[in-house]
mmCIF file of C-alpha atoms in Angstrom:
data_model
loop_
_atom_site.group_PDB
_atom_site.id
_atom_site.type_symbol
_atom_site.label_atom_id
_atom_site.label_comp_id
_atom_site.label_asym_id
_atom_site.label_seq_id
_atom_site.Cartn_x
_atom_site.Cartn_y
_atom_site.Cartn_z
ATOM 1 C CA MET A 147 69.220 96.312 101.314
ATOM 2 C CA ARG A 148 67.456 96.498 97.622
ATOM 3 C CA PRO A 149 70.216 97.378 94.982
ATOM 4 C CA ARG A 150 69.417 99.251 91.797
ATOM 5 C CA LEU A 151 69.547 97.585 88.407
ATOM 6 C CA ILE A 152 71.874 99.314 86.191
ATOM 7 C CA ASN A 153 71.926 97.352 83.115
ATOM 8 C CA GLN A 154 71.775 93.478 82.519
ATOM 9 C CA VAL A 155 72.659 91.580 79.208
ATOM 10 C CA ARG A 156 71.442 88.166 78.105
ATOM 11 C CA LEU A 157 74.532 86.178 76.889
ATOM 12 C CA PRO A 158 73.873 82.286 75.858
ATOM 13 C CA GLY A 159 76.345 80.088 77.215
ATOM 14 C CA ILE A 160 78.346 82.236 79.628
ATOM 15 C CA ARG A 161 81.581 80.605 80.527
ATOM 16 C CA HIS A 162 84.074 83.205 82.509
ATOM 17 C CA VAL A 163 83.783 86.748 83.470
ATOM 18 C CA THR A 164 86.875 88.896 83.964
ATOM 19 C CA GLN A 165 87.508 92.221 84.837
ATOM 20 C CA ALA A 166 89.273 94.302 81.714
ATOM 21 C CA ALA A 167 91.710 96.685 82.939
ATOM 22 C CA GLY A 168 90.616 100.534 82.179
ATOM 23 C CA LEU A 169 87.591 99.006 80.147
ATOM 24 C CA GLY A 170 84.843 96.845 81.995
ATOM 25 C CA TRP A 171 84.606 93.351 81.869
ATOM 26 C CA VAL A 172 85.920 90.737 79.210
ATOM 27 C CA VAL A 173 83.231 87.173 78.999
ATOM 28 C CA THR A 174 83.760 84.082 77.210
ATOM 29 C CA GLU A 175 81.262 81.574 76.148
ATOM 30 C CA GLN A 176 80.999 77.851 76.668
ATOM 31 C CA ASP A 177 80.583 76.440 72.836
ATOM 32 C CA ARG A 178 82.289 79.138 70.827
ATOM 33 C CA VAL A 179 85.902 80.894 70.644
ATOM 34 C CA ALA A 180 84.049 84.216 71.153
ATOM 35 C CA VAL A 181 85.305 87.039 73.301
ATOM 36 C CA ASN A 182 82.724 89.867 74.465
ATOM 37 C CA LEU A 183 83.967 93.126 75.592
ATOM 38 C CA PHE A 184 81.804 95.129 77.895
ATOM 39 C CA ASP A 185 82.253 98.898 79.085
ATOM 40 C CA HIS A 186 81.848 99.854 82.694
ATOM 41 C CA GLU A 187 78.006 100.509 81.737
ATOM 42 C CA LEU A 188 77.677 96.805 80.790
ATOM 43 C CA ARG A 189 77.669 97.646 77.125
ATOM 44 C CA ARG A 190 78.983 95.528 74.609
ATOM 45 C CA VAL A 191 82.187 97.081 73.039
ATOM 46 C CA ALA A 192 83.176 94.461 70.620
ATOM 47 C CA ARG A 193 82.809 90.677 69.815
ATOM 48 C CA LEU A 194 85.744 88.892 68.359
ATOM 49 C CA ALA A 195 86.566 85.556 67.297
ATOM 50 C CA ALA A 196 89.654 84.127 68.951
ATOM 51 C CA PRO A 197 92.046 82.516 66.386
ATOM 52 C CA LEU A 198 92.396 79.143 68.861
ATOM 53 C CA ASP A 199 91.299 75.278 68.296
ATOM 54 C CA GLY A 200 88.666 75.812 70.748
ATOM 55 C CA PRO A 201 86.336 77.360 73.564
ATOM 56 C CA GLN A 202 88.815 75.954 76.278
ATOM 57 C CA MET A 203 90.521 79.347 76.526
ATOM 58 C CA LYS A 204 91.499 81.896 79.447
ATOM 59 C CA VAL A 205 91.660 85.341 78.364
ATOM 60 C CA SER A 206 92.282 88.654 79.836
ATOM 61 C CA ALA A 207 91.861 92.475 78.217
ATOM 62 C CA THR A 208 92.297 96.273 78.609
ATOM 63 C CA ARG A 209 90.791 99.031 76.757
ATOM 64 C CA ARG A 210 93.121 98.393 73.673
ATOM 65 C CA LEU A 211 94.102 94.946 73.597
ATOM 66 C CA VAL A 212 92.621 91.153 74.239
ATOM 67 C CA ALA A 213 95.137 88.276 75.134
ATOM 68 C CA ALA A 214 93.503 84.653 74.696
ATOM 69 C CA GLY A 215 95.400 81.480 75.475
ATOM 70 C CA ASP A 216 94.543 77.569 75.229
ATOM 71 C CA ALA A 217 96.941 74.544 76.002
ATOM 72 C CA HIS A 218 99.102 75.244 73.257
ATOM 73 C CA GLN A 219 99.220 78.854 72.330
ATOM 74 C CA ILE A 220 98.515 82.695 73.258
ATOM 75 C CA VAL A 221 97.410 85.086 70.951
ATOM 76 C CA VAL A 222 96.974 89.370 71.427
ATOM 77 C CA LEU A 223 94.398 90.978 69.035
ATOM 78 C CA ASP A 224 93.227 94.604 68.779
ATOM 79 C CA HIS A 225 89.326 95.074 69.856
ATOM 80 C CA ASP A 226 88.574 94.868 65.994
ATOM 81 C CA GLY A 227 90.002 91.300 66.062
ATOM 82 C CA VAL A 228 93.360 92.005 64.166
ATOM 83 C CA VAL A 229 96.165 89.953 65.507
ATOM 84 C CA ARG A 230 99.303 91.551 67.077
ATOM 85 C CA TRP A 231 101.305 88.754 67.757
ATOM 86 C CA ARG A 232 100.979 84.948 68.659
ATOM 87 C CA THR A 233 103.280 82.353 70.121
ATOM 88 C CA SER A 234 103.435 78.682 71.482
ATOM 89 C CA TRP A 235 103.829 77.889 75.319
ATOM 90 C CA ASP A 236 106.801 76.082 74.065
ATOM 91 C CA ARG A 237 108.497 78.739 72.733
ATOM 92 C CA LEU A 238 108.086 80.450 76.244
ATOM 93 C CA GLY A 239 109.478 77.861 77.888
ATOM 94 C CA GLY A 240 107.014 75.862 79.489
ATOM 95 C CA SER A 241 102.835 75.314 79.662
ATOM 96 C CA GLY A 242 100.082 75.452 82.386
ATOM 97 C CA ALA A 243 100.128 79.204 81.889
ATOM 98 C CA ASP A 244 97.979 81.793 83.619
ATOM 99 C CA PHE A 245 98.355 85.181 82.465
ATOM 100 C CA HIS A 246 96.906 88.868 82.549
ATOM 101 C CA LEU A 247 97.039 92.075 81.144
ATOM 102 C CA ASP A 248 97.844 94.862 83.356
ATOM 103 C CA GLY A 249 96.553 98.513 82.817
ATOM 104 C CA ASP A 250 99.728 99.507 81.228
ATOM 105 C CA HIS A 251 99.479 96.739 78.692
ATOM 106 C CA VAL A 252 102.308 94.552 80.311
ATOM 107 C CA LEU A 253 101.553 90.674 79.937
ATOM 108 C CA TRP A 254 102.435 89.017 82.971
ATOM 109 C CA ILE A 255 102.399 84.968 82.574
ATOM 110 C CA ARG A 256 103.184 82.661 84.997
ATOM 111 C CA LEU A 257 104.429 79.580 83.623
ATOM 112 C CA ALA A 258 103.776 76.430 85.965
ATOM 113 C CA ASP A 259 106.026 73.850 84.551
ATOM 114 C CA THR A 260 109.381 76.398 84.687
ATOM 115 C CA GLU A 261 107.929 78.034 88.030
ATOM 116 C CA GLU A 262 108.804 81.307 86.354
ATOM 117 C CA LEU A 263 107.179 84.664 86.074
ATOM 118 C CA VAL A 264 107.498 86.299 82.856
ATOM 119 C CA ALA A 265 106.827 89.944 81.777
ATOM 120 C CA VAL A 266 106.128 90.370 78.199
ATOM 121 C CA HIS A 267 105.229 93.994 76.146
ATOM 122 C CA GLY A 268 101.776 93.545 75.267
ATOM 123 C CA ALA A 269 101.499 94.936 72.256
ATOM 124 C CA SER A 270 104.689 93.498 70.400
ATOM 125 C CA GLY A 271 105.350 90.467 72.432
ATOM 126 C CA ALA A 272 108.891 91.142 73.155
ATOM 127 C CA GLU A 273 110.028 89.828 76.274
ATOM 128 C CA ILE A 274 110.627 92.212 79.322
ATOM 129 C CA ARG A 275 112.293 89.994 82.217
ATOM 130 C CA ARG A 276 111.471 86.917 83.404
ATOM 131 C CA THR A 277 112.258 85.459 87.415
ATOM 132 C CA PRO A 278 111.814 82.193 89.366
ATOM 133 C CA LEU A 279 108.424 82.009 90.923
ATOM 134 C CA PRO A 280 108.374 78.442 92.822
ATOM 135 C CA GLY A 281 105.171 77.391 94.103
ATOM 136 C CA PRO A 282 101.797 75.726 93.421
ATOM 137 C CA GLU A 283 100.564 75.348 89.440
ATOM 138 C CA ALA A 284 97.088 76.984 90.049
ATOM 139 C CA ALA A 285 97.503 80.790 89.672
ATOM 140 C CA TRP A 286 95.126 84.105 89.435
ATOM 141 C CA PHE A 287 96.053 87.482 89.144
ATOM 142 C CA LEU A 288 94.210 90.478 90.621
ATOM 143 C CA HIS A 289 94.131 94.075 89.098
ATOM 144 C CA ARG A 290 94.799 96.865 91.312
ATOM 145 C CA SER A 291 93.037 100.110 89.929
ATOM 146 C CA VAL A 292 95.466 102.477 91.213
ATOM 147 C CA GLY A 293 99.325 102.203 91.897
ATOM 148 C CA ALA A 294 101.556 99.937 89.684
ATOM 149 C CA TRP A 295 101.336 97.006 91.554
ATOM 150 C CA THR A 296 99.448 93.703 90.251
ATOM 151 C CA GLY A 297 98.139 91.042 92.831
ATOM 152 C CA LEU A 298 98.884 87.421 92.310
ATOM 153 C CA THR A 299 97.781 84.100 94.278
ATOM 154 C CA LEU A 300 99.457 80.559 93.846
ATOM 155 C CA ALA A 301 96.570 78.541 95.260
ATOM 156 C CA ASP A 302 97.398 75.358 97.077
ATOM 157 C CA PRO A 303 95.519 73.938 100.396
ATOM 158 C CA ASP A 304 98.589 73.716 102.112
ATOM 159 C CA GLN A 305 101.108 76.561 100.981
ATOM 160 C CA THR A 306 98.833 79.436 99.375
ATOM 161 C CA ARG A 307 101.236 82.359 98.696
ATOM 162 C CA ALA A 308 99.722 86.014 97.780
ATOM 163 C CA LEU A 309 101.911 88.338 96.159
ATOM 164 C CA LEU A 310 102.221 91.979 95.041
ATOM 165 C CA ILE A 311 104.143 91.996 91.213
ATOM 166 C CA ARG A 312 105.466 95.174 89.255
ATOM 167 C CA LEU A 313 107.897 96.268 86.966
ATOM 168 C CA ASP A 314 110.786 98.841 87.957
ATOM 169 C CA ALA A 315 113.062 100.003 85.390
ATOM 170 C CA GLU A 316 112.114 96.503 83.375
ATOM 171 C CA HIS A 317 113.085 94.627 86.516
ATOM 172 C CA ILE A 318 110.287 92.269 88.094
ATOM 173 C CA VAL A 319 109.433 93.414 91.661
ATOM 174 C CA SER A 320 107.654 91.297 94.108
ATOM 175 C CA ARG A 321 106.462 91.430 97.685
ATOM 176 C CA GLN A 322 104.538 88.562 99.488
ATOM 177 C CA LEU A 323 101.566 89.481 101.157
ATOM 178 C CA ALA A 324 99.817 87.602 104.277
ATOM 179 C CA GLY A 325 96.172 86.453 104.897
ATOM 180 C CA GLY A 326 95.495 83.899 102.594
ATOM 181 C CA ASP A 327 94.107 84.221 98.992
ATOM 182 C CA LEU A 328 94.064 87.801 97.590
ATOM 183 C CA ALA A 329 90.143 88.748 97.312
ATOM 184 C CA GLY A 330 90.435 92.395 96.478
ATOM 185 C CA PHE A 331 91.539 95.610 96.756
ATOM 186 C CA SER A 332 89.856 98.889 98.337
ATOM 187 C CA PRO A 333 89.013 101.482 95.490
ATOM 188 C CA ALA A 334 91.717 103.752 96.721
ATOM 189 C CA GLY A 335 94.134 100.912 96.606
ATOM 190 C CA GLY A 336 95.418 101.128 100.236
ATOM 191 C CA ARG A 337 93.632 97.861 101.551
ATOM 192 C CA TYR A 338 93.413 94.492 100.594
ATOM 193 C CA LEU A 339 91.024 91.437 101.521
ATOM 194 C CA ALA A 340 92.063 87.925 102.215
ATOM 195 C CA LEU A 341 90.291 84.865 102.526
ATOM 196 C CA THR A 342 91.438 81.460 103.901
ATOM 197 C CA LEU A 343 90.019 78.027 102.855
ATOM 198 C CA ASP A 344 89.012 77.448 106.592
ATOM 199 C CA GLY A 345 86.413 80.616 106.669
ATOM 200 C CA PHE A 346 88.725 83.609 107.934
ATOM 201 C CA LEU A 347 88.686 86.859 106.550
ATOM 202 C CA SER A 348 90.903 89.989 107.000
ATOM 203 C CA VAL A 349 91.303 93.465 105.573
ATOM 204 C CA ARG A 350 94.898 94.401 105.822
ATOM 205 C CA ASP A 351 96.976 97.466 104.844
ATOM 206 C CA VAL A 352 98.843 97.377 101.693
ATOM 207 C CA ALA A 353 101.869 99.027 102.629
ATOM 208 C CA SER A 354 102.504 97.409 105.872
ATOM 209 C CA ASP A 355 100.311 94.298 105.837
ATOM 210 C CA ALA A 356 99.110 95.488 109.141
ATOM 211 C CA VAL A 357 95.485 93.804 110.002
ATOM 212 C CA ILE A 358 92.729 96.303 110.223
ATOM 213 C CA THR A 359 90.039 93.631 110.959
ATOM 214 C CA ALA A 360 89.791 90.013 110.688
ATOM 215 C CA ARG A 361 86.875 87.600 111.703
ATOM 216 C CA HIS A 362 85.659 84.153 111.088
ATOM 217 C CA LEU A 363 82.658 83.767 108.772
ATOM 218 C CA GLU A 364 80.900 82.390 111.983
ATOM 219 C CA ASP A 365 81.853 85.464 113.928
ATOM 220 C CA LEU A 366 80.274 88.142 111.814
ATOM 221 C CA PRO A 367 78.268 90.342 113.978
ATOM 222 C CA GLY A 368 75.026 91.169 112.658
ATOM 223 C CA ALA A 369 74.795 88.369 110.156
ATOM 224 C CA PRO A 370 71.493 86.337 109.492
ATOM 225 C CA SER A 371 70.941 83.294 111.735
ATOM 226 C CA SER A 372 70.220 81.365 108.848
ATOM 227 C CA LEU A 373 73.799 81.423 107.756
ATOM 228 C CA ALA A 374 75.049 79.872 110.842
ATOM 229 C CA GLY A 375 77.212 76.772 109.900
ATOM 230 C CA CYS A 376 78.484 78.727 106.814
ATOM 231 C CA ARG A 377 82.217 78.019 106.697
ATOM 232 C CA HIS A 378 83.470 79.340 103.124
ATOM 233 C CA VAL A 379 83.089 82.808 100.969
ATOM 234 C CA ASP A 380 82.571 82.067 97.206
ATOM 235 C CA ARG A 381 83.467 85.567 96.521
ATOM 236 C CA ALA A 382 84.116 88.970 98.439
ATOM 237 C CA VAL A 383 84.948 91.898 96.638
ATOM 238 C CA PHE A 384 85.357 95.867 97.932
ATOM 239 C CA LEU A 385 82.568 98.246 96.783
ATOM 240 C CA SER A 386 83.778 101.170 98.391
ATOM 241 C CA GLU A 387 86.101 102.460 100.667
ATOM 242 C CA GLU A 388 83.608 101.680 103.738
ATOM 243 C CA LEU A 389 81.884 98.273 102.634
ATOM 244 C CA ILE A 390 82.475 94.605 101.379
ATOM 245 C CA LEU A 391 80.196 92.597 99.630
ATOM 246 C CA ALA A 392 80.510 88.782 100.543
ATOM 247 C CA ALA A 393 78.720 85.765 98.735
ATOM 248 C CA PRO A 394 78.732 82.972 101.383
ATOM 249 C CA ASN A 395 78.802 79.627 99.948
ATOM 250 C CA THR A 396 74.907 78.353 101.158
ATOM 251 C CA GLU A 397 75.442 74.774 100.006
ATOM 252 C CA GLY A 398 73.690 72.486 102.483
ATOM 253 C CA LEU A 399 72.110 75.370 104.320
ATOM 254 C CA PRO A 400 68.346 76.385 104.514
ATOM 255 C CA ASP A 401 66.877 78.060 101.630
ATOM 256 C CA ASP A 402 66.314 81.587 103.291
ATOM 257 C CA ALA A 403 70.437 81.467 103.281
ATOM 258 C CA GLU A 404 70.582 82.616 99.886
ATOM 259 C CA GLY A 405 72.015 85.973 99.348
ATOM 260 C CA HIS A 406 74.815 88.134 99.617
ATOM 261 C CA LEU A 407 75.935 90.408 102.705
ATOM 262 C CA LEU A 408 77.082 93.906 102.886
ATOM 263 C CA LEU A 409 80.136 93.926 105.502
ATOM 264 C CA SER A 410 81.807 96.850 107.139
ATOM 265 C CA ALA A 411 85.410 97.150 105.780
ATOM 266 C CA LEU A 412 86.392 98.370 108.983
ATOM 267 C CA SER A 413 84.916 95.938 111.154
ATOM 268 C CA LEU A 414 83.482 93.020 109.304
ATOM 269 C CA ARG A 415 80.400 93.772 110.869
ATOM 270 C CA CYS A 416 77.283 92.795 108.872
ATOM 271 C CA ARG A 417 75.401 96.052 107.686
ATOM 272 C CA SER A 418 72.782 94.667 105.566
ATOM 273 C CA GLN A 419 71.664 91.671 103.543
ATOM 274 C CA VAL A 420 71.169 91.869 99.729
ATOM 275 C CA ARG A 421 67.668 91.195 98.386
ATOM 276 C CA TYR A 422 67.751 90.996 94.785
ATOM 277 C CA PRO A 423 64.288 92.072 92.862
ATOM 278 C CA HIS A 424 64.387 88.861 90.990
ATOM 279 C CA HIS A 425 63.829 85.028 91.809
ATOM 280 C CA ASP A 426 66.579 83.397 90.211
ATOM 281 C CA GLY A 427 69.064 83.301 93.000
ATOM 282 C CA SER A 428 71.782 85.687 93.832
ATOM 283 C CA GLY A 429 74.364 84.717 90.959
ATOM 284 C CA ALA A 430 78.161 84.826 90.967
ATOM 285 C CA VAL A 431 79.754 87.679 91.891
ATOM 286 C CA HIS A 432 82.388 89.839 89.890
ATOM 287 C CA PRO A 433 83.794 93.409 91.132
ATOM 288 C CA SER A 434 83.623 96.422 89.382
ATOM 289 C CA TYR A 435 86.235 99.378 88.772
ATOM 290 C CA GLN A 436 83.269 102.002 89.878
ATOM 291 C CA PRO A 437 82.822 102.029 93.616
ATOM 292 C CA GLY A 438 79.517 100.913 94.734
ATOM 293 C CA ARG A 439 78.452 98.737 91.695
ATOM 294 C CA TRP A 440 79.104 95.059 91.072
ATOM 295 C CA LEU A 441 78.506 92.520 88.361
ATOM 296 C CA THR A 442 76.310 89.125 88.750
ATOM 297 C CA ARG A 443 76.301 86.310 86.281
ATOM 298 C CA HIS A 444 73.424 83.920 86.201
ATOM 299 C CA HIS A 445 73.908 80.595 84.488
ATOM 300 C CA GLU A 446 70.472 79.529 84.619
ATOM 301 C CA ASP A 447 68.866 82.304 82.522
ATOM 302 C CA ASP A 448 72.262 83.690 80.712
ATOM 303 C CA GLN A 449 72.297 86.915 82.405
ATOM 304 C CA LEU A 450 74.653 89.460 83.253
ATOM 305 C CA ARG A 451 73.424 92.049 85.550
ATOM 306 C CA LEU A 452 74.938 95.542 86.642
ATOM 307 C CA TRP A 453 74.055 96.773 90.228
ATOM 308 C CA GLN A 454 74.616 99.617 92.415
ATOM 309 C CA LEU A 455 74.014 100.678 95.942
ATOM 310 C CA ASP A 456 70.984 102.449 96.341
ATOM 311 C CA ALA A 457 69.105 102.040 99.243
ATOM 312 C CA ARG A 458 69.314 102.557 103.265
ATOM 313 C CA LEU A 459 71.417 99.521 104.951
ATOM 314 C CA ASP A 460 69.573 97.385 107.413
ATOM 315 C CA ASP A 461 71.418 99.008 110.364
ATOM 316 C CA GLU A 462 70.654 102.711 109.357
ATOM 317 C CA PRO A 463 68.095 104.645 111.256
ATOM 318 C CA MET A 464 64.620 105.005 109.603
ATOM 319 C CA PRO A 465 64.053 108.829 108.527
ATOM 320 C CA GLY A 466 63.519 110.742 111.661
ATOM 321 C CA GLN A 467 65.064 108.142 114.083
ATOM 322 C CA LEU A 468 68.310 108.566 115.854
ATOM 323 C CA ALA A 469 71.462 106.319 115.296
ATOM 324 C CA LEU A 470 72.225 104.069 118.119
ATOM 325 C CA LEU A 471 75.646 104.916 119.341
#
C-alpha cells in the first residue's frame, strides 16, 4: 500500500513530537528552547521560545496553551508566548515530573518523588486535587479525543501499569487497564491498544477491558516473512476503527524488513505493508486525531511528513476480481 503525502516540513534538529489536544502536534528542537505548533494539516501555527534554562525540556499543548518544563520548573504560556504562570517543582512538592494538558486544559502532573498525581487548572495554575499514585518513576500520558478520560502508563519492565484518569466534581477518578503499555485509543474512543515488552499486542474494550483480539508479533497472519524473529513494536496506533498502523523494531533483521504494517483492528491480521515513496526509511510514527492519517519523523533529513491512506490494501481484490470468502 502506497500512502498519499499530505504535507511535509523541514525542521532542523527535531527532538520530540507530541500530539497537541484540539490542535495537531507540538515539536521541540535539539539545541534551542523553541516550541513549534502545527495544526492537523501540518501547517505551522506558531513558534515560540520557552523561558527555560535549556532545550532539555518536555512540552504539552492544546489549541490555546503550551506547558513546558525542565528539571527545575514548569511554565504555561499562550500561543503568542505570553507567560500565564510558572512554578518550581519543589513548590508542587516533588521533582521527576511528567505532565499533560488535556482537551479541557487541565494540566495533569505525575510527581515521581512523592508518587502523586496532581490536577491543575492549566490557565491559572491553581491546584484542583492531588491523589497518591504509587508505581514506577517513568510515566507518559495519552490523550483520548472523545470523552473525559485520559490515558496514563507507569512504565517498568516488571510492573507496568496503565490507567484511565479523569476529574469528577473536581475529584480525581482512576481505573486500571489490562494488557501492558497503553499505545492508543480508537477514533470513536471505545477500544484501546496495548503492547507488552515480550511482543504481545491486544485490542480491548475500554468499558470492560474485554479482549477483542490478541496476538504475538511472530503470529500475525499475513505478515512479511522478512519480519520473522521480530519481537518488539516501536509504536502502534489506530488509524481508523478498522486499521492499526504498527512500526516493528527491525534492528538486526534483513534490510527488506524495513517498513510499517497495516493490521486489522478486529483480528490483528496483516492487511498491507506500507511502501513509502522515498528512500530514507519509514521514520518514527506519531498518531493524528484525523482518522486515516499519521505523521512520520525523519531525523536523517530533518523532515516531518503527514500521510493519508489512499490506496488499495494488499489483501483487497483487484478491480473485477471477487473477494475470497
